Tab-separated table of N, CA, C and O and ligand atoms in Angstrom:
chain	number	residue	atom	x	y	z
A	137	MET	N	5.067	75.230	22.134
A	137	MET	CA	6.089	73.854	21.379
A	137	MET	C	6.531	75.077	20.144
A	137	MET	O	6.266	76.030	19.502
A	138	THR	N	8.744	74.617	19.805
A	138	THR	CA	9.278	75.435	19.200
A	138	THR	C	9.213	74.332	18.529
A	138	THR	O	10.110	74.105	18.292
A	139	ASP	N	8.827	75.439	16.567
A	139	ASP	CA	9.124	74.999	15.807
A	139	ASP	C	10.644	74.704	14.996
A	139	ASP	O	11.021	75.200	15.048
A	140	THR	N	10.800	74.298	13.920
A	140	THR	CA	12.706	74.447	13.568
A	140	THR	C	12.544	75.598	13.305
A	140	THR	O	13.529	76.241	13.161
A	141	THR	N	11.519	75.584	12.786
A	141	THR	CA	12.046	77.047	11.564
A	141	THR	C	11.726	78.001	12.916
A	141	THR	O	12.644	79.074	12.440
A	142	THR	N	11.182	78.812	13.707
A	142	THR	CA	11.157	78.969	14.339
A	142	THR	C	13.275	79.573	15.258
A	142	THR	O	13.933	80.184	15.286
A	143	LEU	N	13.583	77.785	15.192
A	143	LEU	CA	14.520	77.770	15.581
A	143	LEU	C	15.759	78.709	15.126
A	143	LEU	O	17.260	78.868	15.046
A	144	GLU	N	15.746	77.909	13.434
A	144	GLU	CA	16.343	77.883	12.703
A	144	GLU	C	16.406	80.199	11.983
A	144	GLU	O	17.772	80.326	11.697
A	145	SER	N	15.347	80.297	12.117
A	145	SER	CA	14.962	82.318	12.958
A	145	SER	C	16.017	82.485	13.458
A	145	SER	O	16.858	83.392	13.668
A	146	ILE	N	15.932	81.984	14.505
A	146	ILE	CA	16.824	82.850	15.623
A	146	ILE	C	18.413	82.966	15.688
A	146	ILE	O	18.650	83.618	15.375
A	147	ARG	N	18.724	81.507	15.224
A	147	ARG	CA	20.201	81.082	14.624
A	147	ARG	C	20.587	82.376	13.491
A	147	ARG	O	21.590	82.938	13.941
A	148	ASN	N	19.325	82.519	12.678
A	148	ASN	CA	20.377	82.930	11.542
A	148	ASN	C	20.176	84.943	11.987
A	148	ASN	O	20.882	85.417	12.046
A	149	THR	N	19.278	85.020	13.261
A	149	THR	CA	19.396	86.115	13.628
A	149	THR	C	20.852	86.750	14.317
A	149	THR	O	21.585	87.030	14.222
A	150	VAL	N	21.080	85.371	15.492
A	150	VAL	CA	22.206	85.082	16.174
A	150	VAL	C	23.653	85.561	15.615
A	150	VAL	O	24.539	85.753	15.668
A	151	GLU	N	23.265	84.926	14.068
A	151	GLU	CA	24.478	84.686	13.537
A	151	GLU	C	24.854	86.242	12.674
A	151	GLU	O	25.874	86.157	11.498
A	152	SER	N	23.814	86.384	12.220
A	152	SER	CA	23.475	87.777	11.041
A	152	SER	C	23.713	89.490	11.846
A	152	SER	O	24.830	89.989	10.822
A	153	HIS	N	24.157	89.309	12.710
A	153	HIS	CA	24.875	90.412	13.757
A	153	HIS	C	26.095	89.883	14.852
A	153	HIS	O	25.677	89.016	15.393
A	154	ASP	N	26.961	91.029	15.100
A	154	ASP	CA	28.128	90.448	16.021
A	154	ASP	C	27.859	90.461	17.015
A	154	ASP	O	27.725	89.455	18.244
A	155	VAL	N	26.692	91.297	17.894
A	155	VAL	CA	26.569	91.768	19.153
A	155	VAL	C	24.297	91.761	18.643
A	155	VAL	O	24.197	92.624	18.093
A	156	VAL	N	23.711	90.621	19.507
A	156	VAL	CA	22.203	91.073	19.500
A	156	VAL	C	21.934	91.069	21.015
A	156	VAL	O	21.909	90.099	22.083
A	157	LEU	N	20.628	91.327	21.246
A	157	LEU	CA	19.892	91.376	22.562
A	157	LEU	C	18.530	91.011	22.621
A	157	LEU	O	17.512	91.655	21.460
A	158	PHE	N	17.754	89.946	22.951
A	158	PHE	CA	16.784	89.590	23.040
A	158	PHE	C	15.746	90.049	23.416
A	158	PHE	O	16.850	89.890	25.123
A	159	MET	N	15.077	91.067	23.827
A	159	MET	CA	14.520	91.668	25.217
A	159	MET	C	13.208	92.333	24.942
A	159	MET	O	12.827	91.996	24.117
A	160	LYS	N	12.364	92.606	26.504
A	160	LYS	CA	10.788	93.199	26.299
A	160	LYS	C	11.459	94.813	25.339
A	160	LYS	O	11.944	95.312	27.176
A	161	GLY	N	10.737	95.096	24.374
A	161	GLY	CA	10.383	96.234	24.408
A	161	GLY	C	11.890	96.608	23.554
A	161	GLY	O	12.213	95.998	23.014
A	162	THR	N	11.986	97.814	23.388
A	162	THR	CA	13.042	97.936	22.463
A	162	THR	C	14.048	99.046	23.529
A	162	THR	O	13.699	99.494	24.181
A	163	PRO	N	15.522	99.077	23.232
A	163	PRO	CA	16.443	100.407	23.694
A	163	PRO	C	15.908	101.356	24.084
A	163	PRO	O	16.240	102.075	25.155
A	164	LEU	N	14.912	101.952	22.999
A	164	LEU	CA	14.013	103.639	23.426
A	164	LEU	C	12.840	103.094	24.255
A	164	LEU	O	12.964	104.438	25.558
A	165	PHE	N	12.532	102.419	24.336
A	165	PHE	CA	11.437	102.118	25.237
A	165	PHE	C	10.724	100.585	26.079
A	165	PHE	O	10.932	99.412	25.922
A	166	PRO	N	12.233	100.487	26.571
A	166	PRO	CA	12.813	98.854	27.517
A	166	PRO	C	10.910	98.869	27.703
A	166	PRO	O	10.293	100.285	29.108
A	167	GLN	N	10.512	97.487	27.979
A	167	GLN	CA	8.903	97.404	28.938
A	167	GLN	C	9.451	96.069	30.494
A	167	GLN	O	8.670	96.056	30.749
A	168	CYS	N	10.749	95.758	30.228
A	168	CYS	CA	10.923	95.359	31.010
A	168	CYS	C	12.608	96.213	32.023
A	168	CYS	O	13.550	96.216	31.661
A	169	GLY	N	12.841	96.671	33.453
A	169	GLY	CA	14.123	96.720	34.057
A	169	GLY	C	15.122	96.128	33.789
A	169	GLY	O	16.260	96.072	33.918
A	170	PHE	N	15.393	95.107	33.369
A	170	PHE	CA	15.892	93.643	33.624
A	170	PHE	C	16.670	93.762	32.097
A	170	PHE	O	18.265	93.765	31.760
A	171	SER	N	15.332	93.750	30.827
A	171	SER	CA	15.957	94.102	29.625
A	171	SER	C	16.391	95.712	29.461
A	171	SER	O	17.676	95.684	29.033
A	172	SER	N	16.180	96.615	30.299
A	172	SER	CA	16.183	97.895	30.565
A	172	SER	C	18.221	98.210	30.948
A	172	SER	O	19.043	98.997	30.347
A	173	LEU	N	18.306	97.172	31.789
A	173	LEU	CA	19.784	97.248	32.557
A	173	LEU	C	20.616	96.949	31.466
A	173	LEU	O	21.792	97.773	30.863
A	174	VAL	N	20.359	96.127	30.283
A	174	VAL	CA	21.635	95.080	29.643
A	174	VAL	C	21.511	95.915	28.531
A	174	VAL	O	22.893	96.204	27.634
A	175	SER	N	20.272	97.096	27.763
A	175	SER	CA	21.035	97.617	26.674
A	175	SER	C	21.293	98.916	27.423
A	175	SER	O	22.027	99.426	26.020
A	176	ARG	N	21.068	99.953	28.602
A	176	ARG	CA	21.922	100.267	28.762
A	176	ARG	C	23.571	99.998	29.102
A	176	ARG	O	23.909	100.836	28.964
A	177	VAL	N	23.744	98.797	29.615
A	177	VAL	CA	24.926	98.265	29.476
A	177	VAL	C	25.771	98.932	27.890
A	177	VAL	O	26.930	99.228	28.163
A	178	LEU	N	25.122	97.824	27.683
A	178	LEU	CA	25.515	98.100	25.884
A	178	LEU	C	26.006	99.606	25.113
A	178	LEU	O	26.764	100.071	24.807
A	179	GLN	N	24.786	99.989	25.734
A	179	GLN	CA	24.995	102.161	25.225
A	179	GLN	C	26.430	102.859	25.488
A	179	GLN	O	26.606	103.434	25.430
A	180	HIS	N	25.960	102.146	27.172
A	180	HIS	CA	27.327	103.016	27.662
A	180	HIS	C	28.682	102.845	27.895
A	180	HIS	O	29.492	103.810	27.206
A	181	MET	N	28.687	101.335	27.325
A	181	MET	CA	29.557	100.788	26.443
A	181	MET	C	30.103	101.303	25.176
A	181	MET	O	30.938	100.882	24.653
A	182	GLY	N	29.074	101.940	24.394
A	182	GLY	CA	29.427	102.104	23.373
A	182	GLY	C	29.215	100.969	22.126
A	182	GLY	O	30.152	100.990	20.933
A	183	VAL	N	28.516	99.726	22.287
A	183	VAL	CA	28.890	98.505	21.367
A	183	VAL	C	26.967	99.223	20.847
A	183	VAL	O	25.892	99.203	21.359
A	184	GLU	N	27.855	99.035	19.040
A	184	GLU	CA	26.191	98.370	18.478
A	184	GLU	C	26.048	97.318	18.337
A	184	GLU	O	26.768	96.205	19.027
A	185	TYR	N	24.562	97.601	18.984
A	185	TYR	CA	23.591	96.113	18.986
A	185	TYR	C	22.489	96.092	18.241
A	185	TYR	O	21.949	96.639	18.065
A	186	HIS	N	22.438	94.662	17.975
A	186	HIS	CA	20.810	94.781	16.848
A	186	HIS	C	19.941	94.161	18.241
A	186	HIS	O	20.645	93.206	19.145
A	187	SER	N	18.274	94.389	18.176
A	187	SER	CA	17.678	94.296	19.687
A	187	SER	C	16.422	93.289	18.952
A	187	SER	O	16.553	93.756	17.748
A	188	VAL	N	15.634	93.073	19.674
A	188	VAL	CA	14.826	91.436	19.185
A	188	VAL	C	14.191	92.275	20.402
A	188	VAL	O	14.147	92.107	21.503
A	189	ASN	N	12.624	92.778	19.826
A	189	ASN	CA	11.570	92.689	21.018
A	189	ASN	C	10.693	91.261	21.307
A	189	ASN	O	9.825	91.731	20.618
A	190	VAL	N	11.146	90.086	22.237
A	190	VAL	CA	10.304	89.550	21.916
A	190	VAL	C	8.435	89.450	22.358
A	190	VAL	O	8.066	88.691	22.156
A	191	LEU	N	7.918	90.328	23.225
A	191	LEU	CA	6.715	90.811	23.626
A	191	LEU	C	6.218	91.379	21.698
A	191	LEU	O	4.987	90.927	21.835
A	192	GLU	N	6.776	91.282	20.879
A	192	GLU	CA	6.162	91.241	19.313
A	192	GLU	C	6.207	90.039	19.200
A	192	GLU	O	4.965	89.773	18.118
A	193	ASP	N	6.660	88.719	19.179
A	193	ASP	CA	6.542	87.229	18.372
A	193	ASP	C	6.535	85.997	19.428
A	193	ASP	O	7.742	85.986	19.980
A	194	MET	N	5.932	85.961	20.034
A	194	MET	CA	5.295	84.667	21.140
A	194	MET	C	6.581	83.699	20.767
A	194	MET	O	6.760	83.513	21.891
A	195	ASP	N	6.652	83.446	19.648
A	195	ASP	CA	6.973	81.997	18.977
A	195	ASP	C	8.718	82.002	19.828
A	195	ASP	O	9.324	81.464	19.825
A	196	VAL	N	9.247	83.728	19.034
A	196	VAL	CA	10.461	83.419	19.367
A	196	VAL	C	10.701	83.926	21.065
A	196	VAL	O	11.227	83.553	21.203
A	197	ARG	N	9.512	84.851	21.665
A	197	ARG	CA	9.589	84.674	23.337
A	197	ARG	C	10.079	83.544	24.015
A	197	ARG	O	10.645	83.364	24.868
A	198	GLU	N	9.672	82.325	23.471
A	198	GLU	CA	9.608	81.103	23.768
A	198	GLU	C	10.444	80.209	23.306
A	198	GLU	O	11.384	79.755	23.706
A	199	GLY	N	10.925	80.339	22.092
A	199	GLY	CA	11.950	79.430	21.064
A	199	GLY	C	13.437	80.154	21.986
A	199	GLY	O	14.114	79.161	21.836
A	200	ILE	N	13.224	81.705	21.742
A	200	ILE	CA	14.861	81.926	22.520
A	200	ILE	C	15.486	80.796	24.076
A	200	ILE	O	16.661	81.211	23.751
A	201	LYS	N	14.312	80.635	24.512
A	201	LYS	CA	13.979	80.009	26.101
A	201	LYS	C	14.973	78.385	25.309
A	201	LYS	O	16.219	78.098	26.149
A	202	VAL	N	14.215	77.881	24.249
A	202	VAL	CA	14.769	77.089	24.073
A	202	VAL	C	16.018	76.503	23.363
A	202	VAL	O	16.962	75.655	23.571
A	203	TYR	N	16.426	77.399	22.309
A	203	TYR	CA	17.219	77.494	22.161
A	203	TYR	C	18.607	77.614	22.731
A	203	TYR	O	20.231	77.648	22.579
A	204	SER	N	18.488	78.689	23.523
A	204	SER	CA	19.638	78.978	24.669
A	204	SER	C	19.582	77.969	26.228
A	204	SER	O	20.694	77.871	26.887
A	205	ASP	N	18.813	77.701	26.212
A	205	ASP	CA	18.299	76.603	27.413
A	205	ASP	C	18.511	77.701	28.190
A	205	ASP	O	18.784	77.100	29.918
A	206	TRP	N	17.358	78.771	28.506
A	206	TRP	CA	17.835	79.478	29.584
A	206	TRP	C	16.503	79.991	29.427
A	206	TRP	O	16.047	80.628	28.764
A	207	PRO	N	15.997	79.957	30.451
A	207	PRO	CA	14.345	80.292	30.929
A	207	PRO	C	14.239	81.807	31.096
A	207	PRO	O	12.787	82.111	31.041
A	208	THR	N	14.795	82.905	30.660
A	208	THR	CA	14.748	84.630	31.386
A	208	THR	C	15.033	84.921	29.402
A	208	THR	O	15.621	84.760	29.170
A	209	ILE	N	14.561	86.285	30.101
A	209	ILE	CA	14.776	87.094	29.395
A	209	ILE	C	15.021	88.293	30.038
A	209	ILE	O	14.212	88.728	31.392
A	210	PRO	N	15.976	89.039	29.692
A	210	PRO	CA	16.795	89.496	28.620
A	210	PRO	C	17.883	88.122	28.061
A	210	PRO	O	18.062	87.604	29.013
A	211	GLN	N	18.069	87.658	26.955
A	211	GLN	CA	19.058	87.279	26.775
A	211	GLN	C	20.015	87.701	25.043
A	211	GLN	O	19.225	88.428	24.952
A	212	LEU	N	21.892	87.866	25.877
A	212	LEU	CA	22.626	88.776	25.123
A	212	LEU	C	23.688	87.594	24.775
A	212	LEU	O	23.931	86.335	24.888
A	213	TYR	N	23.726	87.713	22.988
A	213	TYR	CA	25.229	86.677	22.202
A	213	TYR	C	25.803	88.022	21.475
A	213	TYR	O	25.753	88.734	20.902
A	214	VAL	N	26.995	87.340	21.147
A	214	VAL	CA	27.744	88.037	21.041
A	214	VAL	C	28.767	86.633	19.548
A	214	VAL	O	29.533	85.529	20.474
A	215	LYS	N	28.545	87.485	18.386
A	215	LYS	CA	28.787	86.655	17.911
A	215	LYS	C	28.452	85.027	17.998
A	215	LYS	O	29.261	83.461	17.327
A	216	GLY	N	27.534	85.026	18.044
A	216	GLY	CA	25.848	83.769	17.951
A	216	GLY	C	26.423	82.948	18.976
A	216	GLY	O	25.873	81.868	19.856
A	217	GLU	N	27.349	83.581	20.158
A	217	GLU	CA	27.440	82.528	21.684
A	217	GLU	C	26.993	83.220	22.359
A	217	GLU	O	26.256	85.193	22.847
A	218	PHE	N	25.834	82.345	23.283
A	218	PHE	CA	25.135	82.649	24.064
A	218	PHE	C	25.520	83.468	25.290
A	218	PHE	O	26.630	82.685	25.984
A	219	ILE	N	25.619	84.868	25.939
A	219	ILE	CA	26.420	84.906	27.183
A	219	ILE	C	25.676	85.043	27.958
A	219	ILE	O	26.316	84.644	29.038
A	220	GLY	N	24.306	85.156	28.617
A	220	GLY	CA	23.636	85.330	29.666
A	220	GLY	C	22.708	86.680	29.693
A	220	GLY	O	22.535	87.090	28.867
A	221	GLY	N	21.929	87.111	31.109
A	221	GLY	CA	20.829	87.662	30.805
A	221	GLY	C	21.699	88.581	31.843
A	221	GLY	O	22.766	89.311	31.885
A	222	CYS	N	20.404	89.410	32.808
A	222	CYS	CA	20.624	90.583	33.207
A	222	CYS	C	21.935	90.312	34.399
A	222	CYS	O	22.871	91.385	34.183
A	223	ASP	N	21.990	89.480	35.577
A	223	ASP	CA	22.599	89.406	36.726
A	223	ASP	C	23.901	88.834	36.134
A	223	ASP	O	24.844	89.588	36.196
A	224	ILE	N	23.874	88.355	34.914
A	224	ILE	CA	25.578	88.174	34.026
A	224	ILE	C	25.867	89.017	33.252
A	224	ILE	O	27.537	89.273	33.717
A	225	VAL	N	25.083	89.218	32.684
A	225	VAL	CA	25.619	90.404	31.980
A	225	VAL	C	26.145	91.634	32.756
A	225	VAL	O	27.116	92.276	32.867
A	226	LYS	N	25.855	91.969	34.446
A	226	LYS	CA	25.988	93.106	35.301
A	226	LYS	C	26.950	92.582	35.887
A	226	LYS	O	27.917	93.666	36.138
A	227	GLU	N	27.174	91.663	36.577
A	227	GLU	CA	28.236	91.019	36.678
A	227	GLU	C	29.584	91.361	35.842
A	227	GLU	O	31.014	91.900	36.287
A	228	MET	N	29.334	91.141	33.847
A	228	MET	CA	30.606	91.052	33.367
A	228	MET	C	30.984	92.574	33.043
A	228	MET	O	32.481	92.897	33.214
A	229	PHE	N	29.851	92.856	33.501
A	229	PHE	CA	30.601	94.354	32.985
A	229	PHE	C	31.152	95.397	34.529
A	229	PHE	O	31.657	96.261	33.686
A	230	GLU	N	30.895	94.740	35.442
A	230	GLU	CA	31.501	95.741	36.734
A	230	GLU	C	32.695	94.874	36.852
A	230	GLU	O	33.747	95.675	37.384
A	231	THR	N	33.262	93.473	36.828
A	231	THR	CA	34.207	93.168	36.666
A	231	THR	C	35.156	93.338	35.330
A	231	THR	O	36.099	93.375	35.230
A	232	GLY	N	34.548	94.292	34.214
A	232	GLY	CA	35.353	94.430	33.352
A	232	GLY	C	35.652	93.243	32.597
A	232	GLY	O	36.072	93.242	31.026
A	233	GLU	N	34.505	91.768	32.602
A	233	GLU	CA	34.811	90.485	31.674
A	233	GLU	C	33.896	90.835	30.939
A	233	GLU	O	34.835	90.392	29.159
A	234	LEU	N	32.922	91.942	30.314
A	234	LEU	CA	32.688	91.859	29.247
A	234	LEU	C	33.341	93.096	28.419
A	234	LEU	O	33.665	92.543	27.028
A	235	LYS	N	34.071	94.174	29.016
A	235	LYS	CA	34.538	94.719	28.284
A	235	LYS	C	35.960	93.507	27.245
A	235	LYS	O	36.042	94.163	25.942
A	236	ALA	N	36.292	92.884	28.319
A	236	ALA	CA	37.005	91.540	27.552
A	236	ALA	C	36.968	90.653	26.814
A	236	ALA	O	37.714	91.118	25.882
A	237	LEU	N	36.115	91.068	26.806
A	237	LEU	CA	35.188	89.350	25.728
A	237	LEU	C	35.184	90.478	24.641
A	237	LEU	O	35.296	89.518	23.458
A	238	LEU	N	34.915	91.168	24.914
A	238	LEU	CA	34.186	92.429	23.863
A	238	LEU	C	35.508	92.029	22.449
A	238	LEU	O	35.463	92.190	21.579
A	239	ASP	N	36.522	92.959	23.469
A	239	ASP	CA	37.789	93.197	22.685
A	239	ASP	C	38.506	91.871	21.898
A	239	ASP	O	38.884	91.670	20.758
A	240	ASP	N	38.367	90.974	23.260
A	240	ASP	CA	38.540	89.459	22.500
A	240	ASP	C	38.034	89.056	21.149
A	240	ASP	O	38.647	88.335	20.319
A	241	LYS	N	36.746	89.484	21.005
A	241	LYS	CA	36.084	88.938	19.837
A	241	LYS	C	35.966	90.702	18.861
A	241	LYS	O	35.846	90.000	17.563
A	242	GLY	N	36.674	91.310	18.860
A	242	GLY	CA	37.127	92.520	18.131
A	242	GLY	C	35.819	93.250	18.288
A	242	GLY	O	35.832	94.291	16.653
A	243	ILE	N	35.459	93.631	18.629
A	243	ILE	CA	33.843	94.207	18.908
A	243	ILE	C	34.174	95.819	19.602
A	243	ILE	O	34.665	95.585	20.640
A	244	GLU	N	33.543	97.114	18.729
A	244	GLU	CA	34.666	97.965	19.276
A	244	GLU	C	33.759	98.162	20.563
A	244	GLU	O	31.959	98.412	20.541
A	245	ALA	N	34.160	98.488	21.632
A	245	ALA	CA	33.425	99.504	22.906
A	245	ALA	C	34.016	100.326	22.994
A	245	ALA	O	35.310	100.161	23.142
A	246	ALA	N	33.412	101.414	23.677
A	246	ALA	CA	34.275	102.828	23.775
A	246	ALA	C	34.903	102.827	25.269
A	246	ALA	O	34.583	101.667	26.432
B	457	LIG	N1	17.920	87.239	36.908
B	457	LIG	C1	17.258	87.378	35.052
B	457	LIG	C2	16.128	88.956	34.955
B	457	LIG	C3	15.189	88.138	33.872
B	457	LIG	C4	14.447	87.589	34.446
B	457	LIG	O1	13.655	86.987	35.663
B	457	LIG	N2	13.129	87.437	33.291
B	457	LIG	C5	11.700	87.162	33.630
B	457	LIG	C6	11.069	88.769	34.223
B	457	LIG	S1	11.031	89.448	32.751
B	457	LIG	C7	11.443	86.268	32.582
B	457	LIG	O2	11.946	86.353	30.826
B	457	LIG	N3	10.138	85.381	32.419
B	457	LIG	C8	10.077	85.354	31.636
B	457	LIG	C9	9.420	84.926	30.393
B	457	LIG	O3	8.143	86.594	30.192
B	457	LIG	O4	8.764	85.190	29.163
B	457	LIG	C10	18.407	87.613	34.555
B	457	LIG	O5	19.480	87.557	35.200
B	457	LIG	O6	18.454	87.785	33.180
B	458	LIG	S1	8.248	91.961	32.341
B	458	LIG	FE1	8.234	91.569	34.946
B	458	LIG	S2	10.233	91.520	35.441
B	458	LIG	FE2	10.645	91.825	33.842
């Protein structure tokens, strides 16, 4: 069960930072290949981002799925908007769509 406090706290997190990655582990010590890939893409692009380790909080791990109506981790948010998980981010990176989106939102990428 996901309560409104958890959802409000998630909303606060995604609205407090331009780029937020909900992941398993941390950028330095990712705990899953899918999370690792997305954090490496962002690092490679020189994008500053806030990361949330869902393994530290079961409420967030389950709550983020309800918040976005997306069943898995990782989850990338840009300016409060859910962008996607590993497959989507990988594809958007390869096509240049991710760079275009970040440019469009005024987020600096190298
Ligand atoms: N195809 C997914 C891969 C991510 C995925 O399958 N995540 C699983 C395993 S890490 C997950 O979050 N399962 C639910 C959970 O662990 O809470 C994507 O594009 O992001
Ligand atoms: S933790 Fe096993 S696939 Fe992500």
